[in-house]
Tab-separated table of C-alpha atoms in Angstrom:
chain	number	residue	atom	x	y	z
A	1	MET	CA	60.730	87.827	91.433
A	2	ARG	CA	63.936	86.064	90.398
A	3	HIS	CA	65.788	83.967	92.980
A	4	ASP	CA	69.397	82.805	92.776
A	5	ARG	CA	70.049	79.110	92.228
A	6	ARG	CA	73.278	79.423	94.226
A	7	LEU	CA	71.460	79.899	97.546
A	8	PRO	CA	71.556	76.213	98.592
A	9	LEU	CA	75.307	76.200	97.972
A	10	ALA	CA	75.680	79.355	100.055
A	11	VAL	CA	73.844	77.771	102.986
A	12	LEU	CA	75.752	74.516	102.631
A	13	ALA	CA	79.059	76.380	102.536
A	14	LEU	CA	78.235	78.150	105.801
A	15	SER	CA	77.294	74.829	107.370
A	16	LEU	CA	80.529	73.178	106.299
A	17	LEU	CA	82.560	76.080	107.651
A	18	LEU	CA	81.051	75.529	111.093
A	19	LEU	CA	81.343	71.729	111.112
A	20	PRO	CA	84.771	71.560	112.834
A	21	ALA	CA	83.469	73.653	115.717
A	22	CYS	CA	80.220	71.650	115.842
A	23	LEU	CA	82.227	68.421	116.123
A	24	GLY	CA	84.411	69.825	118.859
A	25	ASP	CA	87.529	69.293	116.709
A	26	THR	CA	88.096	65.925	118.395
A	27	GLY	CA	90.733	64.824	115.908
A	28	SER	CA	89.019	61.435	115.654
A	29	GLY	CA	86.683	61.723	112.690
A	30	ASP	CA	84.396	58.718	113.187
A	31	GLU	CA	84.281	58.887	116.978
A	32	GLY	CA	83.760	62.642	117.056
A	33	MET	CA	81.046	62.436	114.433
A	34	ALA	CA	79.149	59.773	116.394
A	35	ILE	CA	79.199	61.890	119.534
A	36	ALA	CA	78.038	65.032	117.730
A	37	VAL	CA	75.131	63.550	115.735
A	38	LYS	CA	71.702	64.451	117.105
A	39	VAL	CA	68.781	63.194	115.051
A	40	PRO	CA	65.994	65.827	114.951
A	41	SER	CA	62.821	64.908	116.832
A	42	VAL	CA	60.880	65.942	113.729
A	43	PRO	CA	62.115	65.176	110.178
A	44	PRO	CA	63.508	68.415	108.662
A	45	CYS	CA	60.940	68.536	105.877
A	46	GLU	CA	58.080	68.327	108.405
A	47	LEU	CA	59.250	71.315	110.442
A	48	VAL	CA	57.400	73.801	108.224
A	49	GLU	CA	54.058	73.124	106.566
A	50	PRO	CA	53.288	74.204	103.005
A	51	ALA	CA	50.445	76.415	104.247
A	52	GLU	CA	52.878	78.272	106.540
A	53	ILE	CA	55.307	78.904	103.704
A	54	ARG	CA	52.410	80.050	101.535
A	55	GLU	CA	51.158	82.421	104.250
A	56	ILE	CA	54.542	83.948	105.114
A	57	LEU	CA	56.201	84.072	101.699
A	58	GLY	CA	53.097	84.488	99.562
A	59	VAL	CA	54.274	81.803	97.133
A	60	GLU	CA	53.264	78.262	96.306
A	61	PRO	CA	56.123	76.084	97.604
A	62	GLY	CA	57.471	73.194	95.620
A	63	GLN	CA	57.992	69.723	97.018
A	64	PRO	CA	60.502	69.672	99.886
A	65	VAL	CA	63.725	67.766	99.272
A	66	ASP	CA	65.574	66.018	102.103
A	67	PRO	CA	69.109	65.108	100.923
A	68	GLY	CA	69.487	62.814	103.930
A	69	PRO	CA	71.856	63.189	106.881
A	70	GLN	CA	75.405	64.239	106.160
A	71	GLY	CA	77.246	63.395	109.359
A	72	PRO	CA	75.666	65.599	112.029
A	73	MET	CA	73.977	67.827	109.435
A	74	PHE	CA	70.286	67.495	108.504
A	75	GLN	CA	68.590	69.749	105.964
A	76	CYS	CA	65.541	70.358	103.821
A	77	ILE	CA	65.136	72.471	100.691
A	78	TRP	CA	61.814	73.803	99.404
A	79	GLU	CA	62.476	74.531	95.745
A	80	SER	CA	60.425	76.946	93.705
A	81	PRO	CA	58.143	75.212	91.192
A	82	ASP	CA	59.138	77.893	88.664
A	83	GLU	CA	61.842	76.714	86.290
A	84	GLY	CA	65.087	78.603	86.742
A	85	ALA	CA	64.139	80.054	90.126
A	86	GLY	CA	66.011	79.303	93.318
A	87	PRO	CA	64.635	77.737	96.493
A	88	HIS	CA	61.994	79.442	98.586
A	89	LEU	CA	63.433	78.042	101.804
A	90	HIS	CA	66.521	76.120	102.891
A	91	LEU	CA	66.979	75.001	106.480
A	92	VAL	CA	69.898	73.175	108.090
A	93	LEU	CA	70.201	71.591	111.536
A	94	LEU	CA	73.586	71.080	113.207
A	95	PRO	CA	74.884	70.584	116.741
A	96	SER	CA	75.564	73.969	118.301
A	97	PRO	CA	79.269	74.886	118.166
A	98	ALA	CA	79.006	77.234	121.173
A	99	SER	CA	76.799	77.980	124.159
A	100	ASP	CA	77.223	81.758	124.121
A	101	LEU	CA	77.191	84.473	121.482
A	102	ASP	CA	80.777	85.699	121.926
A	103	THR	CA	82.230	82.208	121.557
A	104	PHE	CA	80.013	81.518	118.551
A	105	LEU	CA	81.166	84.694	116.775
A	106	THR	CA	84.808	83.950	117.571
A	107	GLN	CA	84.558	80.415	116.188
A	108	ALA	CA	82.675	81.639	113.129
A	109	ARG	CA	85.369	84.222	112.342
A	110	GLU	CA	88.089	81.609	112.807
A	111	SER	CA	86.254	79.202	110.476
A	112	ILE	CA	85.712	81.855	107.807
A	113	GLY	CA	89.280	83.126	107.954
A	114	GLU	CA	90.418	86.277	106.187
A	115	GLU	CA	87.108	86.683	104.353
A	116	ALA	CA	85.337	87.346	107.662
A	117	GLU	CA	86.020	91.077	107.323
A	118	ALA	CA	83.761	91.203	104.260
A	119	TRP	CA	80.992	89.105	105.834
A	120	THR	CA	77.951	90.120	107.825
A	121	LEU	CA	78.099	88.854	111.410
A	122	GLU	CA	75.369	90.625	113.366
A	123	PRO	CA	73.372	89.523	116.434
A	124	VAL	CA	69.595	89.121	116.026
A	125	ASP	CA	67.370	89.496	119.094
A	126	GLY	CA	64.391	87.421	120.138
A	127	LEU	CA	65.156	83.892	118.876
A	128	GLY	CA	66.464	80.879	120.780
A	129	ASP	CA	69.360	81.360	123.195
A	130	PHE	CA	70.937	83.734	120.690
A	131	ALA	CA	70.932	84.308	116.945
A	132	VAL	CA	73.033	86.016	114.282
A	133	THR	CA	72.789	86.815	110.613
A	134	MET	CA	75.937	85.598	108.914
A	135	GLY	CA	77.310	85.420	105.398
A	136	PRO	CA	78.850	87.261	102.463
A	137	GLU	CA	77.027	90.182	100.886
A	138	ASN	CA	73.571	89.222	99.548
A	139	TYR	CA	73.868	85.677	100.972
A	140	SER	CA	73.344	86.206	104.692
A	141	VAL	CA	71.828	83.263	106.551
A	142	LEU	CA	69.975	83.392	109.871
A	143	GLN	CA	71.735	81.251	112.480
A	144	VAL	CA	69.849	80.403	115.696
A	145	VAL	CA	71.361	78.541	118.647
A	146	ASP	CA	68.741	76.871	120.834
A	147	GLY	CA	70.144	74.610	123.545
A	148	ASP	CA	72.569	72.183	121.889
A	149	ARG	CA	71.162	72.761	118.396
A	150	LEU	CA	72.081	75.199	115.621
A	151	LEU	CA	69.377	76.113	113.108
A	152	GLN	CA	70.288	77.824	109.833
A	153	ILE	CA	67.598	79.356	107.627
A	154	LYS	CA	67.893	81.026	104.240
A	155	THR	CA	64.761	82.285	102.518
A	156	ILE	CA	63.535	84.980	100.141
A	157	GLN	CA	62.333	88.531	100.558
A	158	THR	CA	58.734	89.459	99.830
A	159	ASN	CA	57.015	92.702	98.909
A	160	ASP	CA	56.383	93.658	102.541
A	161	ARG	CA	59.235	91.949	104.418
A	162	THR	CA	62.974	91.435	104.074
A	163	ALA	CA	64.492	87.969	103.800
A	164	LEU	CA	65.690	88.280	107.416
A	165	GLU	CA	62.197	89.141	108.663
A	166	ASN	CA	60.775	86.130	106.844
A	167	ALA	CA	63.565	83.933	108.215
A	168	ARG	CA	62.681	85.077	111.745
A	169	LEU	CA	59.076	84.022	111.234
A	170	LEU	CA	60.040	80.621	109.874
A	171	ALA	CA	62.657	80.085	112.590
A	172	GLY	CA	60.013	80.637	115.254
A	173	ILE	CA	57.881	77.907	113.703
A	174	VAL	CA	60.810	75.481	113.410
A	175	LEU	CA	61.972	76.049	116.991
A	176	ALA	CA	58.497	75.430	118.353
A	177	ARG	CA	58.178	72.088	116.559
A	178	LEU	CA	61.676	70.978	117.540
A	179	ARG	CA	60.691	71.608	121.158
A	180	GLY	CA	57.551	69.536	120.780
A	181	GLU	CA	55.227	72.539	120.792
A	182	GLU	CA	52.741	73.744	118.225
A	183	PRO	CA	53.671	77.151	116.793
A	184	GLY	CA	51.495	80.168	117.456
A	185	PRO	CA	49.279	81.631	114.714
A	186	THR	CA	51.102	82.111	111.439
A	187	PRO	CA	51.613	85.862	110.888
A	188	GLY	CA	49.810	87.252	107.890
A	189	ALA	CA	51.359	89.241	105.106
A	190	GLY	CA	50.603	92.511	106.881
A	191	GLU	CA	52.801	91.799	109.901
A	192	THR	CA	56.432	92.770	109.907
A	193	GLY	CA	59.793	91.758	111.294
A	194	GLU	CA	60.344	91.876	115.041
A	195	ASP	CA	56.709	91.695	116.166
A	196	ALA	CA	55.969	88.899	113.730
A	197	GLY	CA	59.051	86.930	114.784
A	198	THR	CA	57.962	87.023	118.409
A	199	ALA	CA	54.427	85.941	117.489
A	200	ALA	CA	55.631	83.042	115.369
A	201	GLU	CA	57.795	81.582	118.108
A	202	GLY	CA	54.765	81.808	120.399
A	203	SER	CA	54.631	79.171	123.061
A	204	ALA	CA	58.086	77.831	122.154
A	205	GLU	CA	59.737	80.300	124.504
A	206	GLU	CA	57.927	78.685	127.427
A	207	ALA	CA	58.900	75.158	126.439
A	208	PRO	CA	62.002	73.453	127.903
A	209	HIS	CA	65.001	73.090	125.616
């Protein structure tokens, strides 16, 4: 299966679009940045284990790459070991720009501008406080707001699941670890979308934010 090398840029572009809202648009770059930065309790590249990627995506993940913090943004990229293929998984952590879905969608549309009409902006049930899939055609990224944190995940489709279904599974694992909980059993290749996403988040829903 061929994967697009532009996917990390697509995720990064979405993250940068949301940065003004994440920073609260304080007008004071350094001061606002210092207030907004929240260092993850777990390093980004330790939020998903290779065995979990292997189980969910059915591929052998490459070495994770942590580009280091960029202001309030933390990320990790699991590249494919196959030359010319794109990443298997790209996750980004940011401060949440909004505490409710309507405000989040409004700020996202304002950040995107005129192109928003051609983008996907659809709510996704069952993850965090609320979640949406967001992005231009063929580059949608799962965005999950959990407390004061925004998690973005972009991954690949597999033979039995869409990219969104796989992103739901991986998001459940990430949220659990960020909350200091161990994820539930990793869903096997036979499980699908909504049921699998709920199983992956497991005990995280019971943990405090």
